[in-house]
Coordinates of C-alpha atoms in Angstrom, one line a residue:
M1 CA 4.9 -25.3 -45.8
A2 CA 6.8 -22.1 -44.9
E3 CA 7.9 -24.0 -41.8
R4 CA 9.5 -26.9 -44.1
L5 CA 11.3 -24.3 -46.2
L6 CA 12.8 -22.7 -42.8
L7 CA 13.9 -26.0 -41.5
R8 CA 15.5 -26.7 -44.8
Q9 CA 17.6 -23.6 -44.7
I10 CA 18.8 -24.7 -41.4
I11 CA 19.4 -28.1 -42.2
R12 CA 21.9 -26.7 -45.2
R13 CA 23.8 -25.0 -42.6
W14 CA 25.5 -28.2 -40.9
R15 CA 28.2 -30.6 -42.5
A16 CA 27.3 -34.1 -42.8
D17 CA 30.2 -35.4 -40.8
T18 CA 28.9 -33.3 -37.5
A19 CA 28.2 -35.3 -34.5
A20 CA 24.7 -36.6 -34.5
P21 CA 23.8 -36.0 -30.5
S22 CA 25.3 -32.4 -30.5
C23 CA 23.6 -31.5 -34.1
K24 CA 20.5 -32.3 -32.7
I25 CA 20.5 -30.2 -29.8
I26 CA 21.9 -27.2 -31.5
L27 CA 19.5 -27.8 -34.5
T28 CA 16.4 -27.9 -32.0
K29 CA 17.7 -24.8 -30.2
L30 CA 18.4 -22.8 -33.2
F31 CA 14.9 -24.1 -35.1
Y32 CA 13.1 -22.9 -32.0
E33 CA 14.3 -19.7 -32.0
Q34 CA 13.8 -19.0 -35.6
K35 CA 10.3 -20.6 -35.5
C36 CA 9.3 -18.3 -32.9
W37 CA 10.4 -15.3 -34.6
Y38 CA 9.4 -16.3 -38.1
T39 CA 5.6 -17.0 -36.7
A40 CA 5.7 -13.8 -34.5
A41 CA 6.8 -11.5 -38.0
S42 CA 4.4 -13.1 -39.9
D43 CA 1.4 -11.3 -37.7
G44 CA 0.0 -9.4 -40.9
E45 CA -3.4 -10.2 -40.3
N46 CA -3.1 -9.8 -36.3
K47 CA -3.0 -13.8 -36.0
V48 CA -0.4 -14.7 -33.2
Y49 CA 1.1 -18.3 -33.0
Q50 CA 4.2 -18.4 -30.9
W51 CA 3.5 -15.1 -28.8
L52 CA 1.6 -12.8 -26.8
I53 CA 2.8 -9.1 -28.1
L54 CA 2.1 -6.5 -25.6
P55 CA 1.2 -3.0 -26.6
P56 CA 4.2 -0.7 -27.2
F57 CA 5.4 1.1 -24.1
N58 CA 3.8 4.3 -23.5
P59 CA 5.0 6.0 -20.3
A60 CA 1.5 7.6 -20.0
P61 CA 0.5 8.4 -16.2
D62 CA -1.8 6.4 -14.9
A63 CA -3.8 6.6 -11.7
S64 CA -1.5 5.7 -9.3
S65 CA 0.9 8.5 -10.8
I66 CA -1.9 11.2 -9.9
G67 CA -0.1 11.9 -6.5
K68 CA 3.3 12.6 -8.1
K69 CA 1.6 15.1 -10.4
L70 CA -0.4 16.8 -7.8
Y71 CA 2.7 17.1 -5.5
G72 CA 5.0 18.8 -8.1
R73 CA 7.6 16.2 -8.6
P74 CA 8.2 14.4 -12.1
E75 CA 7.0 11.4 -13.0
E76 CA 8.7 8.2 -14.2
T77 CA 9.2 8.3 -17.7
N78 CA 10.3 4.6 -18.0
A79 CA 9.2 1.6 -15.9
T80 CA 10.7 -2.1 -15.6
A81 CA 9.6 -4.9 -17.7
L82 CA 8.0 -6.9 -14.8
K83 CA 5.6 -3.7 -14.4
W84 CA 4.6 -3.2 -17.6
I85 CA 3.6 -6.7 -17.8
L86 CA 1.9 -6.5 -14.5
K87 CA -0.1 -3.4 -16.0
C88 CA -1.0 -4.7 -19.6
C89 CA -1.9 -8.3 -18.2
P90 CA -3.6 -7.8 -14.6
H91 CA -5.2 -11.1 -15.0
L92 CA -1.8 -13.1 -14.9
P93 CA -0.6 -14.0 -11.3
R94 CA 2.8 -12.1 -10.1
S95 CA 4.2 -15.2 -9.7
L96 CA 3.7 -16.6 -12.9
V97 CA 5.4 -13.6 -14.6
Q98 CA 8.2 -13.9 -12.4
K99 CA 8.9 -17.5 -13.3
L100 CA 8.9 -16.5 -17.2
F101 CA 11.5 -14.1 -16.2
R102 CA 13.4 -16.6 -14.6
L103 CA 13.0 -19.3 -17.0
R104 CA 14.0 -17.0 -20.1
Q105 CA 11.0 -16.7 -21.8
V106 CA 10.2 -12.9 -21.9
R107 CA 11.6 -11.2 -24.9
K108 CA 11.7 -7.6 -25.8
E109 CA 11.8 -5.9 -29.0
C110 CA 13.4 -2.6 -29.0
S111 CA 12.2 0.4 -30.7
S112 CA 15.7 2.2 -31.6
A113 CA 15.7 3.2 -35.0
G114 CA 19.6 2.6 -35.2
S115 CA 19.5 -0.7 -34.1
K116 CA 20.0 -3.1 -36.9
D117 CA 18.9 -6.4 -35.9
Q118 CA 15.2 -6.0 -34.5
R119 CA 14.5 -9.5 -33.5
P120 CA 13.1 -9.7 -30.0
R121 CA 15.5 -10.2 -27.2
R122 CA 15.7 -12.0 -24.1
I123 CA 15.5 -9.4 -21.2
G124 CA 15.0 -9.6 -17.5
A125 CA 12.4 -8.5 -15.1
K126 CA 14.4 -5.4 -14.1
D127 CA 15.1 -4.3 -17.4
L128 CA 13.9 -0.8 -17.7
M129 CA 11.6 0.0 -21.2
D130 CA 12.0 2.5 -23.7
I131 CA 9.1 3.9 -25.3
G132 CA 7.6 2.1 -28.0
D133 CA 9.7 -1.2 -26.9
R134 CA 7.3 -4.5 -26.8
I135 CA 7.0 -7.2 -24.7
F136 CA 6.5 -10.7 -26.3
L137 CA 5.4 -13.6 -24.0
P138 CA 4.4 -17.1 -24.6
K139 CA 0.9 -17.4 -26.3
S140 CA 0.3 -20.2 -23.6
V141 CA 0.3 -17.8 -20.5
D142 CA -2.9 -16.1 -22.4
D143 CA -5.1 -19.3 -22.1
K144 CA -6.5 -17.7 -18.5
S145 CA -6.7 -21.1 -16.7
H146 CA -3.8 -20.9 -14.4
P147 CA -4.2 -22.7 -11.6
T148 CA -5.7 -20.6 -8.3
I149 CA -5.3 -21.8 -4.8
D150 CA -8.7 -23.4 -3.6
E151 CA -9.8 -21.8 -0.1
N152 CA -12.2 -24.3 0.5
Q153 CA -9.5 -27.4 -0.7
S154 CA -9.5 -29.9 2.3
F155 CA -6.8 -31.9 3.8
S156 CA -6.3 -35.0 3.1
S157 CA -6.5 -36.2 6.7
E158 CA -7.4 -34.4 9.9
E159 CA -3.9 -35.5 11.4
E160 CA -2.0 -33.6 8.2
R161 CA -4.6 -30.3 8.8
R162 CA -3.0 -30.7 12.9
F163 CA 0.3 -31.1 11.9
V164 CA 0.4 -28.0 9.8
Q165 CA -1.0 -26.1 12.2
S166 CA 1.2 -27.0 14.7
L167 CA 3.5 -25.6 12.7
E168 CA 2.5 -21.9 13.4
L169 CA 4.8 -20.1 15.4
Y170 CA 2.5 -16.6 15.9
K171 CA -0.7 -15.7 14.5
G172 CA -1.8 -11.9 14.8
G173 CA -4.9 -10.1 14.4
V174 CA -7.6 -8.2 16.1
G175 CA -10.4 -10.4 16.4
I176 CA -12.7 -8.2 14.2
R177 CA -15.7 -10.1 13.2
R178 CA -17.4 -7.4 11.0
S179 CA -15.2 -5.0 9.3
L180 CA -15.9 -1.3 8.3
D181 CA -15.4 -2.5 4.9
E182 CA -18.3 -5.4 5.1
L183 CA -20.6 -2.8 6.5
A184 CA -19.6 -0.2 4.0
A185 CA -20.1 -2.8 0.9
K186 CA -24.1 -3.2 2.4
Y187 CA -24.9 -0.1 3.6
L188 CA -22.8 2.6 1.9
R189 CA -23.0 1.2 -1.7
Y190 CA -26.1 3.5 -3.1
D191 CA -26.1 3.9 -6.7
C192 CA -22.7 2.6 -7.4
M193 CA -21.8 -1.1 -8.7
E194 CA -18.8 -1.1 -6.9
P195 CA -18.2 -0.7 -2.9
P196 CA -16.7 1.7 -1.5
R197 CA -13.0 1.3 -0.2
L198 CA -11.1 2.5 2.6
V199 CA -7.9 4.6 2.1
H200 CA -7.4 6.7 4.9
R201 CA -7.5 4.5 8.3
L202 CA -7.6 5.0 12.0
D203 CA -6.2 3.6 14.6
R204 CA -8.3 1.0 17.0
D205 CA -10.1 3.1 19.7
S206 CA -9.2 6.4 17.8
S207 CA -12.0 8.5 16.0
G208 CA -12.8 11.1 13.6
I209 CA -12.7 11.1 9.8
L210 CA -12.4 7.9 7.6
V211 CA -11.7 8.6 3.8
M212 CA -13.2 5.9 1.4
G213 CA -13.5 5.9 -2.4
R214 CA -16.4 5.2 -4.2
T215 CA -14.6 3.3 -7.3
Q216 CA -11.3 1.4 -7.6
L217 CA -10.1 4.2 -9.4
S218 CA -10.8 6.7 -7.1
T219 CA -9.1 4.5 -4.5
T220 CA -6.0 4.2 -6.4
V221 CA -6.0 7.8 -7.0
L222 CA -6.5 8.6 -3.2
H223 CA -3.8 6.1 -2.2
S224 CA -1.3 7.7 -4.6
V225 CA -2.1 10.8 -2.7
F226 CA -1.6 9.9 0.9
R227 CA 1.3 7.9 -0.2
E228 CA 3.1 11.0 -2.0
K229 CA 2.8 13.2 1.1
T230 CA 4.4 10.4 3.0
F231 CA 7.3 10.5 0.4
G232 CA 7.7 13.8 0.4
A233 CA 8.1 14.3 4.0
S234 CA 10.2 10.9 4.8
N235 CA 12.7 12.3 2.3
D236 CA 12.8 16.0 3.2
I237 CA 12.0 17.3 -0.4
L238 CA 12.1 20.8 -0.4
G239 CA 9.4 22.8 -1.9
S240 CA 6.9 19.9 -1.5
K241 CA 3.3 20.9 -2.0
R242 CA 0.8 20.5 1.1
I243 CA -2.1 19.6 -0.7
L244 CA -3.3 17.3 2.1
H245 CA -3.9 18.2 5.3
K246 CA -4.7 16.2 8.6
R247 CA -5.0 17.4 12.3
Y248 CA -5.9 15.6 15.1
W249 CA -6.7 16.4 18.4
A250 CA -5.8 14.8 21.7
L251 CA -5.6 15.4 25.5
V252 CA -2.3 14.4 26.8
I253 CA -1.2 14.2 30.0
G254 CA 1.7 16.2 31.2
S255 CA 2.6 19.4 28.9
P256 CA 5.5 19.7 26.6
R257 CA 8.5 21.9 26.9
R258 CA 7.5 24.1 24.1
R259 CA 4.1 25.0 23.1
Q260 CA 4.7 24.1 19.4
G261 CA 7.1 22.5 17.2
S262 CA 8.2 19.4 15.1
V263 CA 8.7 16.0 15.8
S264 CA 11.2 14.1 13.4
V265 CA 12.3 10.9 14.5
P266 CA 11.9 7.2 12.6
L267 CA 9.8 4.6 14.4
I268 CA 10.7 0.7 14.1
K269 CA 8.3 -2.1 15.1
V270 CA 9.6 -4.6 17.7
V271 CA 8.1 -7.9 19.1
V272 CA 6.9 -8.1 22.9
D273 CA 6.0 -10.8 25.0
N274 CA 8.1 -13.5 23.7
G275 CA 6.6 -12.9 20.2
K276 CA 3.0 -12.2 21.6
S277 CA 2.4 -9.1 20.6
E278 CA 4.3 -6.5 19.0
R279 CA 4.4 -2.4 19.7
I280 CA 6.1 0.8 17.6
T281 CA 9.0 2.2 19.3
V282 CA 11.3 5.1 18.5
A283 CA 14.5 3.7 16.7
D284 CA 17.9 4.0 18.4
N285 CA 21.2 4.8 16.7
S286 CA 21.7 0.9 16.0
N287 CA 18.3 0.2 14.1
R288 CA 17.9 4.1 12.9
L289 CA 18.4 3.0 9.1
S290 CA 15.6 0.2 9.4
G291 CA 13.4 2.8 11.0
Q292 CA 10.6 4.4 9.0
H293 CA 10.8 8.2 9.0
A294 CA 7.7 10.1 10.9
V295 CA 7.0 13.6 10.9
T296 CA 4.6 15.4 13.3
D297 CA 3.6 19.0 13.8
Y298 CA 2.4 19.8 17.4
R299 CA 0.7 22.8 18.6
V300 CA -0.4 23.7 22.6
I301 CA -4.5 24.5 22.1
A302 CA -5.1 24.8 26.0
S303 CA -3.6 23.5 29.1
S304 CA -5.4 23.2 32.6
P305 CA -3.3 23.3 36.5
S306 CA -4.5 19.8 36.7
G307 CA -1.7 18.4 34.4
Y308 CA -4.0 18.0 31.2
T309 CA -3.0 19.4 27.9
W310 CA -5.0 19.3 24.6
L311 CA -2.5 19.5 21.5
E312 CA -3.5 19.9 17.8
L313 CA -1.2 17.1 15.8
S314 CA -0.7 17.3 12.3
P315 CA 1.1 14.2 10.6
L316 CA 3.0 14.9 7.4
T317 CA 3.9 11.3 7.5
G318 CA 1.4 8.5 7.8
R319 CA 2.9 5.6 9.9
K320 CA 1.5 3.3 12.1
H321 CA 0.8 4.6 15.7
Q322 CA 2.8 8.0 14.9
L323 CA 1.1 10.2 16.8
R324 CA 0.9 7.8 19.8
V325 CA 4.5 7.3 20.1
H326 CA 5.8 10.9 19.3
C327 CA 3.4 11.9 22.2
A328 CA 4.4 9.3 24.8
E329 CA 7.8 8.8 23.6
V330 CA 9.4 11.8 22.3
L331 CA 7.1 15.0 23.9
G332 CA 6.8 12.5 27.3
T333 CA 2.8 13.3 27.2
P334 CA 0.9 10.4 26.7
I335 CA -2.7 10.5 25.3
V336 CA -5.2 10.1 27.8
G337 CA -6.7 6.4 27.2
D338 CA -3.8 5.0 25.8
Y339 CA -2.8 2.3 27.9
K340 CA -0.3 0.4 25.3
Y341 CA 2.1 3.5 25.3
G342 CA 1.4 5.2 28.4
R343 CA 1.2 2.7 31.2
Q344 CA 3.2 4.5 33.7
A345 CA 1.5 7.9 33.6
H346 CA -2.0 6.0 33.7
K347 CA -0.9 3.8 36.9
K348 CA 0.5 7.3 38.7
L349 CA -3.2 8.6 38.3
G350 CA -4.5 5.3 39.5
H351 CA -5.6 4.4 35.8
Y352 CA -3.6 1.4 35.2
L353 CA -4.8 -1.8 33.6
E354 CA -2.8 -5.2 34.1
S355 CA -3.1 -6.4 30.6
A356 CA -4.4 -5.2 27.4
S357 CA -7.0 -8.2 27.7
D358 CA -8.6 -6.4 30.7
H359 CA -8.6 -3.2 28.6
L360 CA -10.7 -4.9 26.0
K361 CA -13.1 -6.5 28.3
V362 CA -13.8 -3.2 29.8
E363 CA -14.6 -1.6 26.6
K364 CA -16.9 -4.1 25.7
D365 CA -18.9 -3.5 29.2
T366 CA -19.3 0.1 29.2
E367 CA -21.2 2.1 27.0
L368 CA -20.1 4.5 23.8
E369 CA -20.8 7.7 25.7
S370 CA -18.6 6.9 28.9
G371 CA -14.6 7.4 28.9
S372 CA -14.1 10.9 29.9
I373 CA -11.5 12.1 32.6
S374 CA -14.4 11.8 35.1
D375 CA -15.2 8.4 34.4
E376 CA -13.4 5.2 36.2
Q377 CA -12.0 4.1 32.8
F378 CA -10.5 6.4 30.2
S379 CA -11.3 6.1 26.4
L380 CA -8.3 7.1 23.8
H381 CA -8.7 10.8 23.6
L382 CA -7.4 11.3 20.0
H383 CA -9.7 12.3 17.3
C384 CA -9.3 13.0 13.7
K385 CA -10.7 16.6 13.5
E386 CA -10.0 18.1 10.3
M387 CA -8.8 16.8 7.0
V388 CA -8.0 18.8 3.9
V389 CA -8.1 16.6 0.5
P390 CA -8.0 17.6 -2.9
D391 CA -11.5 17.1 -5.2
I392 CA -10.1 14.5 -7.7
S393 CA -13.8 14.0 -9.3
V394 CA -12.6 16.8 -11.5
V395 CA -10.0 14.7 -13.3
L396 CA -12.4 11.6 -13.0
Q397 CA -15.1 13.2 -14.9
N398 CA -13.0 14.6 -17.6
G399 CA -11.7 10.8 -17.9
N400 CA -8.3 11.8 -19.0
I401 CA -6.0 11.4 -15.5
S402 CA -3.0 12.5 -17.5
D403 CA -4.3 16.2 -17.9
V404 CA -3.9 17.0 -14.1
D405 CA -3.3 20.5 -13.1
S406 CA -3.4 21.2 -9.2
A407 CA -4.3 24.6 -9.4
R408 CA -7.5 23.8 -10.8
I409 CA -8.4 21.2 -8.2
R410 CA -10.3 22.7 -5.2
D411 CA -10.2 21.4 -1.9
I412 CA -12.6 19.6 0.2
V413 CA -12.6 20.7 4.2
L414 CA -13.7 17.7 6.2
R415 CA -14.4 18.3 9.5
A416 CA -15.9 16.0 12.5
P417 CA -17.0 16.9 15.9
L418 CA -15.5 15.9 18.9
P419 CA -16.6 12.5 20.3
A420 CA -18.8 12.2 23.3
H421 CA -16.1 11.3 26.1
M422 CA -13.6 13.8 24.4
Q423 CA -16.3 16.7 24.8
R424 CA -17.2 16.1 28.2
S425 CA -13.5 16.0 28.9
W426 CA -13.0 19.5 27.0
D427 CA -16.4 20.6 28.9
L428 CA -15.3 19.9 32.3
L429 CA -11.9 21.1 31.8
S430 CA -13.0 24.5 30.3
S431 CA -15.3 25.0 33.2
N432 CA -12.7 24.6 35.8
H433 CA -10.3 26.1 34.0
N434 CA -10.1 29.5 31.6
F435 CA -8.6 27.9 28.3

């Protein structure tokens, strides 16, 4: 009944001599807008017929912002409309939300008291939210029946499948059949309903400390801590706190010119072997802006006349192959067993492999205890020996992740012993030379 009265009011606005086609188009548009607003405004009993109204925007810190608070950096007091929708409606596919913005079907009701017209207005995905603003989405998006990709969906024909696969230009991957995530989900779950998730990973063939989150919430918080550490070092933020420390030990070929220092050069990924593989290298002046800033502190632990040096490496950023590239290309001291970035140095020592596939074959046929400098084949001498991480369990147990005080959070110090091949190299060098 209310809709009929509203329609009559709209019809009275138009003169009888208005052209029929144009009148129909304009009338339909206006009626749609008025109807949508009317049904949204008549939500006296929490019944929404045309709109899905999201909660008022509140910039309360979430798990991903814990890292900023621990590092003493200001939090974001506003967010884009896209981020707020994805946070309030995690079940909605990101592609669907972006489509709603493209179709101009997302509206926002401003909370500013000075605004006379409080009707929802169309907004874009990058529009910023103010405290108290409300987002209006079409009610139909909340039916939870959005189409998903069926991984088991078969092709209509074998010929079509082969044709699609023939369009593939490059397929990456390391060929790992059983990942640590799968093993942890099976053997490290203990009394938790959720499987643990990796937070800090290691390069393949390196050893040492891995960090895993016991729950999705703890994983998100730890990811934020690691991400903010890289952000602070990359942007040279003065006075940035050091609540996360990582120390690696590496045996390198040669010795750096200075016994301690800092390496701060950007890294970039390049494709080699006609697109068959890729590697990380130092960005030159031509592509410096597109490179990722990488910072590593180092100091010499011990050196020997035989040409080997033990280094302690402290990465301030977390870039792929950062330590290996900084050692090989900046310090001029490639890590022992790193045939990818120290091929020429190993060739001079008589430990040169023709290809990476030969390297993998040797490793598969070699026992885990072998690979020291006394063996025919070197294993990678890079080990994450110590890590200091904040004990975030205090925040998670209180249940209020917005109340974060870095002064009350203690440190957890983790130490991992050297692997067998690095320990034997250490023993061999220390027995022959007085470190």
